[in-house]
PDB file of C-alpha atoms in Angstrom:
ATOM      1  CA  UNK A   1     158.230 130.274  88.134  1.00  0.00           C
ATOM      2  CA  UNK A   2     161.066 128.954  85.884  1.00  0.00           C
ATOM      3  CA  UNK A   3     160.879 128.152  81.821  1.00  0.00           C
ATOM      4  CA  UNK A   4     161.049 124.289  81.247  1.00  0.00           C
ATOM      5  CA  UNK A   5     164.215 122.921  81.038  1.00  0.00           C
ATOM      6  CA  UNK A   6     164.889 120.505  77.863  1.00  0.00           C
ATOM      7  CA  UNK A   7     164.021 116.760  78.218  1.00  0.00           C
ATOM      8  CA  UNK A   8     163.394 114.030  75.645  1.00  0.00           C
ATOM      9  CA  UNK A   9     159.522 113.095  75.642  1.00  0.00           C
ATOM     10  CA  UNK A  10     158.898 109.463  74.393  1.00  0.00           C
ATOM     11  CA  UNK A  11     155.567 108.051  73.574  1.00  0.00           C
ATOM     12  CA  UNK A  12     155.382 104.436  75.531  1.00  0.00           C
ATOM     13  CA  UNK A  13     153.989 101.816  73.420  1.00  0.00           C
ATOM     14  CA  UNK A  14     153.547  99.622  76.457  1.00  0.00           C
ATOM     15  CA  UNK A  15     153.789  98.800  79.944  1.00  0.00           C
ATOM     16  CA  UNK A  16     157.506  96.591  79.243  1.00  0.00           C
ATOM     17  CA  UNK A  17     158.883  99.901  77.480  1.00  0.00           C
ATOM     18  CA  UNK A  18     157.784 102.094  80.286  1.00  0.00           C
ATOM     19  CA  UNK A  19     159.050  99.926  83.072  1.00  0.00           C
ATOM     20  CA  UNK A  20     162.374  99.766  81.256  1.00  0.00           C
ATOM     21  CA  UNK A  21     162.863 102.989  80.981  1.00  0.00           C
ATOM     22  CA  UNK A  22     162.408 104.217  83.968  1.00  0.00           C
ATOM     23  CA  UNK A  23     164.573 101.364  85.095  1.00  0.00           C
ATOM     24  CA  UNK A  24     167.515 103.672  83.343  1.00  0.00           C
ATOM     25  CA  UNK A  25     166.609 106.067  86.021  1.00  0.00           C
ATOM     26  CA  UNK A  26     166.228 109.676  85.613  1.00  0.00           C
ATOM     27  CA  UNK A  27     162.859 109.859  83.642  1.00  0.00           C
ATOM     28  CA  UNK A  28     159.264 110.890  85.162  1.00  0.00           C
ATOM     29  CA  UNK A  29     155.958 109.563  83.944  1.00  0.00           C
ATOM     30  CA  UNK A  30     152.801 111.486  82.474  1.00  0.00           C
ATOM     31  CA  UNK A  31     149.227 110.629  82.085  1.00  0.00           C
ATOM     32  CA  UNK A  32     147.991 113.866  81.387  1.00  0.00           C
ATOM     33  CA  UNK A  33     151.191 116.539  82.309  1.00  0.00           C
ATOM     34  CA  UNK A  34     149.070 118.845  84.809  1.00  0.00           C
ATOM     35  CA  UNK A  35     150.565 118.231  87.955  1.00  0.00           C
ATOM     36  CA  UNK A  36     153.812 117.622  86.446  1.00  0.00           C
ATOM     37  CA  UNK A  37     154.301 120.787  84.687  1.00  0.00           C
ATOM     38  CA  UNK A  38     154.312 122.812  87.645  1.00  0.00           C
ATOM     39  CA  UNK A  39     156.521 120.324  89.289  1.00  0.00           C
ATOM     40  CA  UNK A  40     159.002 121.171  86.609  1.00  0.00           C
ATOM     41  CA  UNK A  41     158.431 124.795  86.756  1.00  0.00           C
ATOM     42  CA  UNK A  42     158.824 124.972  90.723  1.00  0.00           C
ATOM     43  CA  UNK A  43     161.621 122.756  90.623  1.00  0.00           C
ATOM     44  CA  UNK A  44     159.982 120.762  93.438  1.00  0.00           C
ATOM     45  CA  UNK A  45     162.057 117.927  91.874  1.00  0.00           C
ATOM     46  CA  UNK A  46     165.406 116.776  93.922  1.00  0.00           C
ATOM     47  CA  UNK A  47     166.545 115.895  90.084  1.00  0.00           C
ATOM     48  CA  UNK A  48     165.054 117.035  86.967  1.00  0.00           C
ATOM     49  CA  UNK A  49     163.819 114.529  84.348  1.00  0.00           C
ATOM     50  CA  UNK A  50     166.021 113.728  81.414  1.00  0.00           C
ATOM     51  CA  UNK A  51     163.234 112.080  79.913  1.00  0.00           C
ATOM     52  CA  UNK A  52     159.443 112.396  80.084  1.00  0.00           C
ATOM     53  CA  UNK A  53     157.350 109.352  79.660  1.00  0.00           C
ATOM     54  CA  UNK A  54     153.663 109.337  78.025  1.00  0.00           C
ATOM     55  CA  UNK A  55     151.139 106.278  79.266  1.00  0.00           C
ATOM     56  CA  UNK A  56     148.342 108.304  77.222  1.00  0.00           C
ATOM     57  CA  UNK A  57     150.212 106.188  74.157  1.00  0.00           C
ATOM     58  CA  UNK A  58     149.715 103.362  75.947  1.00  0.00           C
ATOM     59  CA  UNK A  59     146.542 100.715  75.683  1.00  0.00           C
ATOM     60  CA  UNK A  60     143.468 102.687  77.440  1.00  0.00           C
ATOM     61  CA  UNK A  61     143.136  99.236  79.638  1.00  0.00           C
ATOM     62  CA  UNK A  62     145.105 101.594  82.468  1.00  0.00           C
ATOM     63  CA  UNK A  63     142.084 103.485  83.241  1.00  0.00           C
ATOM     64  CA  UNK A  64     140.047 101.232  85.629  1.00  0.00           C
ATOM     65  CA  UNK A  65     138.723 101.563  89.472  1.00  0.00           C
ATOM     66  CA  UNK A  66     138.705  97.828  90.766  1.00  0.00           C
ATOM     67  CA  UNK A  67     138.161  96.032  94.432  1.00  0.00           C
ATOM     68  CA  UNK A  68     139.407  92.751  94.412  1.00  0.00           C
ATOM     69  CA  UNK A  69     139.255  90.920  97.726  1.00  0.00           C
ATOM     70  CA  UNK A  70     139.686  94.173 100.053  1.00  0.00           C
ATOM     71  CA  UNK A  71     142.148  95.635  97.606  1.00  0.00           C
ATOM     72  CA  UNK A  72     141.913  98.661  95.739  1.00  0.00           C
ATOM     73  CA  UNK A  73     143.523  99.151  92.704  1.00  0.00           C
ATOM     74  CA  UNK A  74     143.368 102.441  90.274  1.00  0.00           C
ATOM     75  CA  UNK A  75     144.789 102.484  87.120  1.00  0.00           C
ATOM     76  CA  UNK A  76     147.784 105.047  85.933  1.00  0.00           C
ATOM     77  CA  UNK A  77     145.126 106.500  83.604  1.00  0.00           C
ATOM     78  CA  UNK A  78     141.950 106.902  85.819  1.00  0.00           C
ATOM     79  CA  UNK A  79     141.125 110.404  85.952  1.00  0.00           C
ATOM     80  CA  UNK A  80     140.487 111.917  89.330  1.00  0.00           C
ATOM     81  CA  UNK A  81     136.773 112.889  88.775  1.00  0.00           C
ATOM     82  CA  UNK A  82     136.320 108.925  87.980  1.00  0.00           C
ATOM     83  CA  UNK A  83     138.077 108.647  91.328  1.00  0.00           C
ATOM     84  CA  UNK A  84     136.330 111.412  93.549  1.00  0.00           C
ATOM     85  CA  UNK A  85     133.032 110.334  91.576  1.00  0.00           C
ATOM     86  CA  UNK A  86     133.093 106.527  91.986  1.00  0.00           C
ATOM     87  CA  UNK A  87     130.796 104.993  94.133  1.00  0.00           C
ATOM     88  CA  UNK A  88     133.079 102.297  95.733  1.00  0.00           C
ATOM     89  CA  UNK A  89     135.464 104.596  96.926  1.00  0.00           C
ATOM     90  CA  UNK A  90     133.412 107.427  97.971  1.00  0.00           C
ATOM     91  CA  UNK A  91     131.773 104.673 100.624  1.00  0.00           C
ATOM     92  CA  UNK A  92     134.712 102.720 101.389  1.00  0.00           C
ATOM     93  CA  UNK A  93     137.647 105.489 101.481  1.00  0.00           C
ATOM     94  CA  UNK A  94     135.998 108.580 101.942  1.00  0.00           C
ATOM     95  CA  UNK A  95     139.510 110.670 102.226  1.00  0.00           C
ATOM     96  CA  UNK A  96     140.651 109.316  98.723  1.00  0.00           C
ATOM     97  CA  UNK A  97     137.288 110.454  97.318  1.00  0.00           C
ATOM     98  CA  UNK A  98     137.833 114.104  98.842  1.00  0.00           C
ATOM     99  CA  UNK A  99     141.309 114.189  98.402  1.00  0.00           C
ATOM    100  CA  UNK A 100     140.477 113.486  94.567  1.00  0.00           C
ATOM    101  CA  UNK A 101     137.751 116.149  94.428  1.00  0.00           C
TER     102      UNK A 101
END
């Protein structure tokens, strides 16, 4: 396992300013850093992030588990407990649920 390389972490303010900066290319997303950090540390990565973005900063309205007409749709903030736990998707798609536990 490698030390971190440098990158610039930004706080995202919204949706808009994430979006656009990942449009610059070269920058990763976090909602909690976990899986990420060891990404960075194995250098599983084809390119390593210049910039690191934070949705934590962002409105808590990203953490929601919804069906909507035969769709499922999970937030970039839903935590995997609230995904492996949840009803819906432990009935309806059982790998998810175990692949999240």
């Amino acid at each position: 396992m490698k030390p971190l390389r440098p990158f610039t972490h930004i706080d995202a303010t919204s949706v808009d300013e994430v979006a656009t900066i990942l449009a610059g290319g070269n920058a990763e997303v976090s909602a909690g850093c976990t899986d990420l950090v060891g990404t960075l540390r194995f250098q599983i990565l084809r390119d390593y992030p210049a910039v690191i973005v934070n949705l934590k900063t962002i409105n808590p309205s990203l953490d929601y588990i919804k069906e909507e007409g035969g769709i499922l749709k999970i937030g970039a903030l839903t935590r995997l407990e609230d995904i492996a736990m949840n009803s819906s998707i432990r009935s309806g798609w059982t790998a998810l649920a175990e692949a999240a536990h």
